[in-house]
Coordinates of C-alpha atoms and ligand atoms in Angstrom, one line a residue:
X935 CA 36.6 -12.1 1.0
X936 CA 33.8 -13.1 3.1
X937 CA 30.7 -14.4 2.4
X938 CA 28.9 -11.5 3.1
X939 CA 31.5 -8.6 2.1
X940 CA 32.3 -9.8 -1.5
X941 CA 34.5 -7.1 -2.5
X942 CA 35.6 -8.9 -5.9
X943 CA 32.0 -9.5 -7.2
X944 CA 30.6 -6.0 -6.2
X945 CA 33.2 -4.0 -8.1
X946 CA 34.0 -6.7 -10.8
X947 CA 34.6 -5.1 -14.0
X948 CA 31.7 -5.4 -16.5
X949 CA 33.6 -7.8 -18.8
X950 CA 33.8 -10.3 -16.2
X951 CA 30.3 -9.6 -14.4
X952 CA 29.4 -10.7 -18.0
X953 CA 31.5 -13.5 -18.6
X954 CA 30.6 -14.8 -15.5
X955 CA 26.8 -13.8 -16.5
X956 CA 27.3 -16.1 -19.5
X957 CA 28.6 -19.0 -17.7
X958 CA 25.8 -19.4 -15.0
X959 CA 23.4 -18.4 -17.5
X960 CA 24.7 -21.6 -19.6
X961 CA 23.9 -23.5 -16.3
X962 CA 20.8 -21.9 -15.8
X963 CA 19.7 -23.4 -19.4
X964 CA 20.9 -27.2 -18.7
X965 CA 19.2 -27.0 -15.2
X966 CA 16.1 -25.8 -16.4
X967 CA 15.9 -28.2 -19.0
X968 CA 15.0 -30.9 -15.9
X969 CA 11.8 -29.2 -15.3
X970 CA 8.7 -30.7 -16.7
X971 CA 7.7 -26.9 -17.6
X972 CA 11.1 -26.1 -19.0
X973 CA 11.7 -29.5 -21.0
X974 CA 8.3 -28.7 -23.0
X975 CA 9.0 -25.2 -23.7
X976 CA 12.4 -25.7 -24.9
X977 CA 10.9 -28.8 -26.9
X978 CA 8.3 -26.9 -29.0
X979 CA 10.5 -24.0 -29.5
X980 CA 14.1 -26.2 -30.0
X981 CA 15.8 -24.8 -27.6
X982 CA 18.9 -25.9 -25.8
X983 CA 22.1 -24.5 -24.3
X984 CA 23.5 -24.1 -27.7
X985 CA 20.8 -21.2 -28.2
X986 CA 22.7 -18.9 -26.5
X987 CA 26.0 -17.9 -27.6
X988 CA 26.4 -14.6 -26.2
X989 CA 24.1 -12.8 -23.2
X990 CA 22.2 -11.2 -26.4
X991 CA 20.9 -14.4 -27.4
X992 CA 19.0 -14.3 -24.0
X993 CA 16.3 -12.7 -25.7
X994 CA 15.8 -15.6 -28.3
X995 CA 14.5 -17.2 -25.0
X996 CA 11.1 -17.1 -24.4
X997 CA 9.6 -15.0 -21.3
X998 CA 8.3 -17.0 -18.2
X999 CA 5.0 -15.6 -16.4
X1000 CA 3.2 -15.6 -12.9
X1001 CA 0.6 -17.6 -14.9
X1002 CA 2.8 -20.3 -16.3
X1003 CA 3.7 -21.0 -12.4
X1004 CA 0.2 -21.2 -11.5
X1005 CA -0.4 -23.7 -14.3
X1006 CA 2.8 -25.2 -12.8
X1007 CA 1.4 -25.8 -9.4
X1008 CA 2.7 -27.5 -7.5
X1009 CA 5.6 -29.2 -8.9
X1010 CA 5.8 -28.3 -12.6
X1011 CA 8.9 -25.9 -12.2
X1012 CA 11.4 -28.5 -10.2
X1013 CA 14.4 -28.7 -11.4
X1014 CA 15.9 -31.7 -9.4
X1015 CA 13.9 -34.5 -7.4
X1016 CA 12.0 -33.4 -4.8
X1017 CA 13.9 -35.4 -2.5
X1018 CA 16.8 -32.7 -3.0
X1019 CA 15.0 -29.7 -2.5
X1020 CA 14.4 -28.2 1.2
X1021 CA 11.6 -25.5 1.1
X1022 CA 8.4 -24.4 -0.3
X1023 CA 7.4 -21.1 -0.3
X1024 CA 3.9 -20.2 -1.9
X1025 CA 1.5 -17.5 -2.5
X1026 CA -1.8 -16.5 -0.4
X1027 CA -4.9 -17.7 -2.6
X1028 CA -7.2 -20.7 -2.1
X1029 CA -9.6 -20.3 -4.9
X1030 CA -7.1 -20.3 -7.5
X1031 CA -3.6 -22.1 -8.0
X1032 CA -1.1 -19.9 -5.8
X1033 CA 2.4 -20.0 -7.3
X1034 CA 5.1 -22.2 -5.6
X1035 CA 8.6 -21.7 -5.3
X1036 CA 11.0 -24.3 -4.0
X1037 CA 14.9 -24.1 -2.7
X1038 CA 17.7 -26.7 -2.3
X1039 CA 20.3 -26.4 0.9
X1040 CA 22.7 -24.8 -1.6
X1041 CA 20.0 -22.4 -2.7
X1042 CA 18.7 -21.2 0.8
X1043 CA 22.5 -20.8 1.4
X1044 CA 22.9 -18.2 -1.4
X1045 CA 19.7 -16.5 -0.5
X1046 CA 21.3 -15.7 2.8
X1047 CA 24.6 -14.9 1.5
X1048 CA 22.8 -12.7 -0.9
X1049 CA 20.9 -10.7 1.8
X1050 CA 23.6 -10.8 4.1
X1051 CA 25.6 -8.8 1.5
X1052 CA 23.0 -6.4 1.2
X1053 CA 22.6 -5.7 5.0
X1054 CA 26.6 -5.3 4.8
X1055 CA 26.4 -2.5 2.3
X1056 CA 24.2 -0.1 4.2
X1057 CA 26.6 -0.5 7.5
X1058 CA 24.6 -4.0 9.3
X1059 CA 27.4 -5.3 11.0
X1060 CA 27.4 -8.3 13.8
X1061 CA 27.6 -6.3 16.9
X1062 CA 23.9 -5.2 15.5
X1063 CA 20.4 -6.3 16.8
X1064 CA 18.4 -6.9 14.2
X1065 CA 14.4 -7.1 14.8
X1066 CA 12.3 -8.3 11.9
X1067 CA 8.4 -7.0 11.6
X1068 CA 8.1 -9.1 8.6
X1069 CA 5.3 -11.8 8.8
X1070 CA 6.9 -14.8 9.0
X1071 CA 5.6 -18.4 7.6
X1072 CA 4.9 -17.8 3.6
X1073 CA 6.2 -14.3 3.6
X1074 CA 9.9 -14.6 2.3
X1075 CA 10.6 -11.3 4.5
X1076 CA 10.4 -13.0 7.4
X1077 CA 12.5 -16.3 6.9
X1078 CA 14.6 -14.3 4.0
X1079 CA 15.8 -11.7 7.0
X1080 CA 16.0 -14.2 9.3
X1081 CA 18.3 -16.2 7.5
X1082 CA 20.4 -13.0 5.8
X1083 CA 21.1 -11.2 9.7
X1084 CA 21.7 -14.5 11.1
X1085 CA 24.5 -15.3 8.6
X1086 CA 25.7 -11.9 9.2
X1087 CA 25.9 -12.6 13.1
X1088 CA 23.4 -10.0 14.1
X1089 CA 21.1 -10.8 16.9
X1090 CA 18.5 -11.5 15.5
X1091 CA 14.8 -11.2 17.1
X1092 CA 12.1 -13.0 14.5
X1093 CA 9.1 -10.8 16.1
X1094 CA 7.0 -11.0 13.0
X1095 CA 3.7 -8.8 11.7
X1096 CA 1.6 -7.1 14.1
X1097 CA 1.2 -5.7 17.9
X1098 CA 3.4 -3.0 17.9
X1099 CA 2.8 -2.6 21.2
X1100 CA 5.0 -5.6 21.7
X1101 CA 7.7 -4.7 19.1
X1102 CA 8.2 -1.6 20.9
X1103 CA 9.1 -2.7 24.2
X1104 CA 11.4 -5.6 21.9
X1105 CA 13.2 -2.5 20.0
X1106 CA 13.2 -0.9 24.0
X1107 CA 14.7 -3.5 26.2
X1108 CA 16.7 -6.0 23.8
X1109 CA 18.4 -2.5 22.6
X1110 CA 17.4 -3.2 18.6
X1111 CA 19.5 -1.1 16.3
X1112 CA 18.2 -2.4 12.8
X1113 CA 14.3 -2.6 11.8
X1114 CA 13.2 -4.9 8.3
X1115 CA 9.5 -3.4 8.3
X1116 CA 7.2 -2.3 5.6
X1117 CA 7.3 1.3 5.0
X1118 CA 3.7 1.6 5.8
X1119 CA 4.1 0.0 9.0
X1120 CA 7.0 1.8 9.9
X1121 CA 5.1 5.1 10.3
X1122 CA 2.2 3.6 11.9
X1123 CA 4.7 2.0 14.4
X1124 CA 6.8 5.7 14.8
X1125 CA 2.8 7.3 15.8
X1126 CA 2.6 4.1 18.6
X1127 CA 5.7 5.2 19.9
X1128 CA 5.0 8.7 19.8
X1129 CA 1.6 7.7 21.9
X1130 CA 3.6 5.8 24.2
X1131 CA 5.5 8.4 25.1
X1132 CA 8.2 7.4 23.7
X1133 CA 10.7 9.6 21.4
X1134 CA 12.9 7.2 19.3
X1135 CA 15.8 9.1 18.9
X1136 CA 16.6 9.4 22.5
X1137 CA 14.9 5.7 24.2
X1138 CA 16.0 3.4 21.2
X1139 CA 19.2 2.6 19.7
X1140 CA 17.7 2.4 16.1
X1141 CA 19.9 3.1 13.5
X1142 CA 18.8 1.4 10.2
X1143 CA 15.8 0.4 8.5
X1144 CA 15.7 -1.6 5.8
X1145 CA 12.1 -0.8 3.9
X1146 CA 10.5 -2.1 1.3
X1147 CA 7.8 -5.0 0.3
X1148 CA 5.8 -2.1 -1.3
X1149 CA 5.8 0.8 -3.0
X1150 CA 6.8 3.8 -1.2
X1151 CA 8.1 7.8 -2.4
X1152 CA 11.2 9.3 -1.7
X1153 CA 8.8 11.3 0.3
X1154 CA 8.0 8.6 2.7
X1155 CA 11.6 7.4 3.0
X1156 CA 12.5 10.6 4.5
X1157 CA 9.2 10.9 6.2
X1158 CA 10.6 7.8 8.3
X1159 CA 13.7 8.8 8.6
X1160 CA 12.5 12.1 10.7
X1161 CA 10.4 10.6 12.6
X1162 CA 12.5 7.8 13.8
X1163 CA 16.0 9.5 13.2
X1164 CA 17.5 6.3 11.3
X1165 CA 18.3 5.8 7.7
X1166 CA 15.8 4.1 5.9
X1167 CA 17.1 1.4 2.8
X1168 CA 14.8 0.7 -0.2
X1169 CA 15.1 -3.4 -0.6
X1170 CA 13.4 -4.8 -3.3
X1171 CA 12.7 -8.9 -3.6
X1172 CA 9.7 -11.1 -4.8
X1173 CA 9.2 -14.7 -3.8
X1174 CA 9.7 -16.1 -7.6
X1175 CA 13.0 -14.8 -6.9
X1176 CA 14.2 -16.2 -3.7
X1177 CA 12.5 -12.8 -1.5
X1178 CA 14.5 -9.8 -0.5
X1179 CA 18.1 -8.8 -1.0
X1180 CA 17.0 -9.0 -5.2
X1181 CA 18.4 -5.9 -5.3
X1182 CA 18.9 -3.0 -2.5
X1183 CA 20.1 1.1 -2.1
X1184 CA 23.7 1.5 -1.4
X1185 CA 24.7 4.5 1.2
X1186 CA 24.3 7.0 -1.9
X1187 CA 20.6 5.9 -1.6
X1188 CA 19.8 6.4 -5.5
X1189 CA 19.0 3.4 -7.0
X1190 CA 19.0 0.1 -5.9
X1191 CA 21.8 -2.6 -6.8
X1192 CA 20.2 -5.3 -8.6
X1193 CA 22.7 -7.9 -7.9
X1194 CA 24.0 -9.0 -11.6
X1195 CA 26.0 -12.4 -10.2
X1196 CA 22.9 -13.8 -9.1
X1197 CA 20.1 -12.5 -11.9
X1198 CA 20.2 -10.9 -15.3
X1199 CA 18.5 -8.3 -15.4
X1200 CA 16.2 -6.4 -18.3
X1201 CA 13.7 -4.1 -19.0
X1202 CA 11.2 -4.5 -21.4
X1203 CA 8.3 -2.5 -22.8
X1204 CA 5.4 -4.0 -21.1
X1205 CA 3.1 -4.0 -24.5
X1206 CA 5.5 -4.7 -27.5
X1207 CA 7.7 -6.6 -24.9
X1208 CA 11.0 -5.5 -27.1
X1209 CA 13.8 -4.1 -24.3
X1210 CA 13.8 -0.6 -23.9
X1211 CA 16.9 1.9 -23.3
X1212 CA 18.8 2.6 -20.0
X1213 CA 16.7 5.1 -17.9
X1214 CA 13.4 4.2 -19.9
X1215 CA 10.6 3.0 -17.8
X1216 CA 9.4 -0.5 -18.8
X1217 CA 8.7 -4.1 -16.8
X1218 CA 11.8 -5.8 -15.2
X1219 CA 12.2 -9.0 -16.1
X1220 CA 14.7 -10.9 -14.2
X1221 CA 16.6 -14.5 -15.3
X1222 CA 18.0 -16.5 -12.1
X1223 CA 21.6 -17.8 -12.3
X1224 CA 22.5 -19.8 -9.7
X1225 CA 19.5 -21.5 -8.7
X1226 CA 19.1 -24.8 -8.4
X1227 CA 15.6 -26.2 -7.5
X1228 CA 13.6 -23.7 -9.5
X1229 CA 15.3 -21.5 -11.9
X1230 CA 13.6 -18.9 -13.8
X1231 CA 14.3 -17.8 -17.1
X1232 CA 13.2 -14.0 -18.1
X1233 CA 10.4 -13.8 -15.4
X1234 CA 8.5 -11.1 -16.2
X1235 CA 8.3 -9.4 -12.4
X1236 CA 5.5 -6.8 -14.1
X1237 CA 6.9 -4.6 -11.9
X1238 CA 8.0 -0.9 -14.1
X1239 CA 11.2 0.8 -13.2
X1240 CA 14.3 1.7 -15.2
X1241 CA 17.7 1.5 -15.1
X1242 CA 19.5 4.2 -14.0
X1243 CA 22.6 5.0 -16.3
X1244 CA 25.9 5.8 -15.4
X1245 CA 28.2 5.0 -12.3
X1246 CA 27.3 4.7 -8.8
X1247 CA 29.9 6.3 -6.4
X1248 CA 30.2 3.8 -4.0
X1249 CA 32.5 1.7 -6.5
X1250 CA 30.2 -1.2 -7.0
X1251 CA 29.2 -1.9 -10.7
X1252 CA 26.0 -3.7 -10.5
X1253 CA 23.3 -2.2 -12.2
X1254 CA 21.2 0.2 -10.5
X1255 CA 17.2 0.3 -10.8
X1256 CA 15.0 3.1 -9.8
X1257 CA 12.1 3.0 -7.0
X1258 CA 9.3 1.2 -8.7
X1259 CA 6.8 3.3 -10.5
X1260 CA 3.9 0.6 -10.1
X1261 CA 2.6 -2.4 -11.7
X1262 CA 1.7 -3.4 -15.3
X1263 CA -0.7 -5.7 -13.9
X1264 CA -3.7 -5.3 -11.5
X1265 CA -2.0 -6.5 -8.2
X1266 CA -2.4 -4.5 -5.1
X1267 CA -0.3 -4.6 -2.4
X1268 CA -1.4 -3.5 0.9
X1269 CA 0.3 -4.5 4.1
X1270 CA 2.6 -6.0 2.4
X1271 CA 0.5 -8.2 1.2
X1272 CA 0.0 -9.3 -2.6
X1273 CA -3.5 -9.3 -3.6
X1274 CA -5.7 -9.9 -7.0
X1275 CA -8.6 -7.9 -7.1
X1276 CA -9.9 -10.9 -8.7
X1277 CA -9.1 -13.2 -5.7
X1278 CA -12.3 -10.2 -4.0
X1279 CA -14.5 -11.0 -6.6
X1280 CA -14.3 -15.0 -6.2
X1281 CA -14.7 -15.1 -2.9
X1282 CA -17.7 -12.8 -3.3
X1283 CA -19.0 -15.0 -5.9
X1284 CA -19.7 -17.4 -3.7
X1285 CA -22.5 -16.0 -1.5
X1286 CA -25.6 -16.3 -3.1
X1287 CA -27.1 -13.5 -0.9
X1288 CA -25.1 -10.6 -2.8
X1289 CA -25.1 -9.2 -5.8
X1290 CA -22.7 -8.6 -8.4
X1291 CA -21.3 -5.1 -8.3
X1292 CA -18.9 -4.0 -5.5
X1293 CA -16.1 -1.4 -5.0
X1294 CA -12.8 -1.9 -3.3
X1295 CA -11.7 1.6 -2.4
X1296 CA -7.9 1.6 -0.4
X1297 CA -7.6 4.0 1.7
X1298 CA -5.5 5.3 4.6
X1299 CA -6.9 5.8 8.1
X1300 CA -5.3 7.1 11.3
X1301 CA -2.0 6.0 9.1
X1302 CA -3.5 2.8 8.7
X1303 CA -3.9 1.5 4.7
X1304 CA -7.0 -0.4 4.7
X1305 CA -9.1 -1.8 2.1
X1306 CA -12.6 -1.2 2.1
X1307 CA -15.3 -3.6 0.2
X1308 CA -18.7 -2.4 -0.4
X1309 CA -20.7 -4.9 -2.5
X1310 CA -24.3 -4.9 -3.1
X1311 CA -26.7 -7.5 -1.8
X1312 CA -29.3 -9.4 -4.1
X1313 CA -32.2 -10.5 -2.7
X1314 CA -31.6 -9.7 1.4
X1315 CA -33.7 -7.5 3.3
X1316 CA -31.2 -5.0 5.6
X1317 CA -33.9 -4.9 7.2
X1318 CA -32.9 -7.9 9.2
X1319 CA -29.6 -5.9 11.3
X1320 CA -28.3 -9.7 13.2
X1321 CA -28.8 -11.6 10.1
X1322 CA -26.6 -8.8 8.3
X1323 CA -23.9 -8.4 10.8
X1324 CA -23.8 -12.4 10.9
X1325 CA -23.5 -12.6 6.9
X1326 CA -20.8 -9.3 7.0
X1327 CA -18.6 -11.1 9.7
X1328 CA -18.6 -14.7 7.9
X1329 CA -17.8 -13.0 4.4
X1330 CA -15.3 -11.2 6.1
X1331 CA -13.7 -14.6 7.4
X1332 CA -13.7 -15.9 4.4
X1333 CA -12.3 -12.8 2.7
X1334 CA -9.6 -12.9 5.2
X1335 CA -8.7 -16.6 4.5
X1336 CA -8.0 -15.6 1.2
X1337 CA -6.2 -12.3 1.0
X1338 CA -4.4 -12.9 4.4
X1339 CA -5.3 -9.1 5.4
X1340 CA -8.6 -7.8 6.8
X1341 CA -10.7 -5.7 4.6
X1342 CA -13.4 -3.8 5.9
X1343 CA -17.0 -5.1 4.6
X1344 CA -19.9 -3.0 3.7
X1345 CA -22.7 -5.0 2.3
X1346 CA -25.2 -2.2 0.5
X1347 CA -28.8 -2.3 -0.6
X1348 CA -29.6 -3.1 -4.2
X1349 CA -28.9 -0.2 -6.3
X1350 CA -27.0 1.7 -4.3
X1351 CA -23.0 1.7 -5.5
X1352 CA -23.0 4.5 -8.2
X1353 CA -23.8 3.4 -11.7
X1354 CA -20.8 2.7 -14.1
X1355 CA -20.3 3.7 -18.1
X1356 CA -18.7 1.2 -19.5
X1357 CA -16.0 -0.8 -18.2
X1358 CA -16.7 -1.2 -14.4
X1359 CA -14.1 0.4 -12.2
X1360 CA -13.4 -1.9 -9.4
X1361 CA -11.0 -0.5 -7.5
X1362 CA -10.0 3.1 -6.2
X1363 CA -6.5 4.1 -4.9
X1364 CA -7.1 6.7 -2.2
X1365 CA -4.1 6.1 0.0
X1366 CA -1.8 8.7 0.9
X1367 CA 1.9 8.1 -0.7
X1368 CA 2.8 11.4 0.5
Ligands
LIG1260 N1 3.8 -5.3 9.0 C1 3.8 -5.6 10.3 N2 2.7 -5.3 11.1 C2 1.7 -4.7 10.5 C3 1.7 -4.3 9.2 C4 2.8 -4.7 8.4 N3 2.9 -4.4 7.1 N4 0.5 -3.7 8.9 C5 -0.2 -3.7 10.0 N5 0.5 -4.2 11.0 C6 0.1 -4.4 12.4 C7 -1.0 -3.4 12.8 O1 -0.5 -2.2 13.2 C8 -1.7 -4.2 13.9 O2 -0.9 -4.1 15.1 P1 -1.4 -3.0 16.3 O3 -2.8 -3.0 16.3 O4 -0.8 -3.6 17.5 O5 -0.7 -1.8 15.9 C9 -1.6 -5.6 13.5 O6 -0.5 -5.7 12.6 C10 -2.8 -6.2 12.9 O7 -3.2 -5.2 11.9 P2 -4.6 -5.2 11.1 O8 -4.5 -4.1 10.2 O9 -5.6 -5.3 12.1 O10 -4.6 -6.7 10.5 P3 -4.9 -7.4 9.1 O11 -5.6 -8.6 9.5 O12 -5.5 -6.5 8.1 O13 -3.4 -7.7 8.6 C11 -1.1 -8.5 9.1 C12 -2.6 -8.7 9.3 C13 -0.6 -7.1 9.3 C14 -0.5 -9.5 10.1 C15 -0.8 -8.9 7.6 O14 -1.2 -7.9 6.8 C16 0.7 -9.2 7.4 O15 1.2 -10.3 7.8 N6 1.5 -8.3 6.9 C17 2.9 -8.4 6.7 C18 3.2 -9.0 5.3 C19 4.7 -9.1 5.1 O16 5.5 -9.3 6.0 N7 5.1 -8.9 3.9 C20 6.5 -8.9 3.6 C21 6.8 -9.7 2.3 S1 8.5 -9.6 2.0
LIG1261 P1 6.3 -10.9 -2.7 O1 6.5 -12.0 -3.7 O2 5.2 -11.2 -1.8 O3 7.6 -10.7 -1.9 O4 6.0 -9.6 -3.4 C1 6.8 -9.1 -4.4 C2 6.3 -7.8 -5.0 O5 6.3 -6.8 -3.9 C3 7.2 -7.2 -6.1 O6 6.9 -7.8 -7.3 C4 6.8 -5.7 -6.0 O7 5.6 -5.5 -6.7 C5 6.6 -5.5 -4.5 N1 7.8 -5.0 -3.9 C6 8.8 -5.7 -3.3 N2 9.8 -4.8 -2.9 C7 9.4 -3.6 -3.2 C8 10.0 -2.3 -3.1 N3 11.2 -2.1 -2.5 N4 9.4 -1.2 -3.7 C9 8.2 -1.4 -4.3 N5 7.6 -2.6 -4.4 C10 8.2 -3.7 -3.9
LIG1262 ZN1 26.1 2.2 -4.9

């Protein structure tokens, strides 16, 4: 056994997977109990380790949201002294509380362990060159990857978000075999090449892509997969829970393992919250179990998938989830980037030359997603063209600040965005998915 081929803990029988479950679980409970969050909850509600007798009892445990880390921020989640942990990872957001995650050595260690593994199972091997279009800094893609191929022994080549230009002559002359990109990007990136002049299949070495960060169709996996001539891997992660290598498609491509040694996993219906059956869509909600600095206890992800029943032919036992079927919140993700509509509307707020109605409509152009903004001005003349262009490029900035991404900015007359019945639609999904 390595550390990164774990033969005994991918094909454990269930019985163990669960005994071992209930052990780090018990762990998970006593560490938790060290947070200032975790110590009240358990408080009020009189819970300790001796709640949970069996992996059932799990669910006398009370659910842990996105808002309770916000109310958190910074430090209410930490689990040991600050002074032991290593890393902070946080989300985009300024006019709001982002959400902080924080990571001892030990749990940076499993994190690359854990996507190590998962880079293993698809055929990533050490003699590979691994290129990662992942934004660095915040993003956990970019350090996640980083960390997972280098423990691997890939050479690794941290190129980051952006100028495909530049990524291409990388993937070109350092003879990359393996891409972590957003599946998004990843076509936009195959058309650049194309325009180049360059036809992957027979001036690259590519071989594997592992895709994910947002949602995508089997459609567009396969899309990829032409166009490049690799074989593209759904990975799924979330910063709350380290970042990728949560769970990941196996060769058989049909379902992604959701790695049971290092989370419990359930599904729950997202209204009456009560767990739904195996190959029922609901919300995942995942419990950590060998974290140290910030465990989590039934986070609920609000991202909807299912589990997919029976065995998977490759031989490992780990549950299997299904491509995500979308959100039971409002979040949009676009670029690989998380983002509120809400976090729109604040910044908006704040200009006292605009009105209060605005549309954000997502689109795709030239196989770029973009977001497109069109709010309504209050009392500002368009007359004025250099006053308008100064006020669209400083909102703009500011809108950028926020959301990390660039949305395009139409500010409109008075009047002028159609009128709504009711409850005001805000946003419009017109991207192509395929
Ligand atoms: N990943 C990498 N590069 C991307 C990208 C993505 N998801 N989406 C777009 N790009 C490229 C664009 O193609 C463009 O390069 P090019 O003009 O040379 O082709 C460049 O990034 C800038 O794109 P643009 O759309 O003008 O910028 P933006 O300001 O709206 O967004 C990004 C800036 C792309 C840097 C930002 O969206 C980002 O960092 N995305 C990656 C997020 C990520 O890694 N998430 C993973 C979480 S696990
Ligand atoms: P972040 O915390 O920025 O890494 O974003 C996590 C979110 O990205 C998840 O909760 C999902 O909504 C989305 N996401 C991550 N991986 C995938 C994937 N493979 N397919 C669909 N959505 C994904
Ligand atoms: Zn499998």
């Amino acid at each position: 056994m390595t550390e990164y081929w774990q033969e005994e803990l991918e094909t454990i029988n269930r019985k163990d997977l669960e005994k071992l479950q209930l052990t780090r679980l018990w762990q998970t409970i006593e560490r938790a109990a060290k947070s200032p969050f975790y110590q009240k909850v358990f408080a009020e509600r009189n819970i300790s380790v001796d709640t949970v007798r069996t992996l059932e009892d799990l669910q006398k445990l009370p659910f842990t949201t996105k808002d309770d880390l916000r109310k958190s921020y910074p430090y209410g989640m930490a689990a040991i002294p600050l002074k032991e942990c290593v890393r902070l990872h946080s989300s985009s957001g300024t006019t709001g509380n982002p959400t902080v995650v924080l990571h001892s050595a030990k749990d940076l260690s499993e994190w690359a362990n854990q996507v190590a593994r998962c880079m293993y199972m698809v055929g990533i091997r050490d003699t590979d060159i691994f290129q990662n279009t992942s934004g660095y800094g915040m993003f956990t893609g970019g350090l996640g990857f980083q960390y997972g191929a280098e423990r691997l022994g890939c050479l690794t080549i941290p190129a980051a978000a952006g100028n495909s230009k530049r990524q291409i002559k990388f993937i070109v002359d350092f003879g990359t075999t393996c891409l972590h990109i957003i599946p998004s990007y990843a076509v936009r990136l195959a058309e650049v090449m194309y325009a180049e002049g360059i036809d992957p299949r027979k001036d690259t070495k590519l071989h594997t892509f592992c895709i994910g960060a947002e949602p995508h169709s089997e459609e567009q996996r396969q899309r990829i997969e032409q166009m490049i001539g690799v074989k593209a891997y759904n990975c799924f992660g979330m910063s709350e829970m380290n970042g990728p290598g949560v769970a990941f498609e196996c060769k058989e491509q049909n379902g992604l393992h959701i790695w049971e040694d290092y989370t419990i996993v359930e599904i729950i219906h997202p209204e009456t919250l009560e767990p739904v059956p195996e190959g029922e869509v609901g919300e995942l909600v995942l419990t950590t179990l060998n974290r140290e600095a910030m465990p989590l206890i039934r986070y609920r992800t609000r991202d909807l998938t299912c589990i997919l029943p029976g065995e998977c032919r490759c031989g490992r036992t780990h549950k299997r989830i299904a491509r995500f079927k979308g959100r039971s919140d409002d979040m949009i993700i676009l670029k690989g980037v998380n983002i509120f509509p809400i976090q729109v509307e604040e910044v908006l707020m704040q200009f006292k030359e605009l009105g209060s109605d605005y549309l954000i409509t997502m689109e795709t152009i030239d196989n770029n997603d973009e977001m497109l903004i069109e709010v309504e001005l209050g009392d500002f003349s368009t007359d004025d063209y250099s006053r308008l262009q100064n006020l669209t490029k400083t909102i703009t900035r500011h809108l950028k600040d926020e959301l990390l991404i660039t949305p395009r900015l139409k500010l409109v007359s008075k009047g002028s965005l159609p009128v709504q019945e009711g409850k005001a639609v805000r946003v419009r999904e017109l991207r192509i998915k395929n």
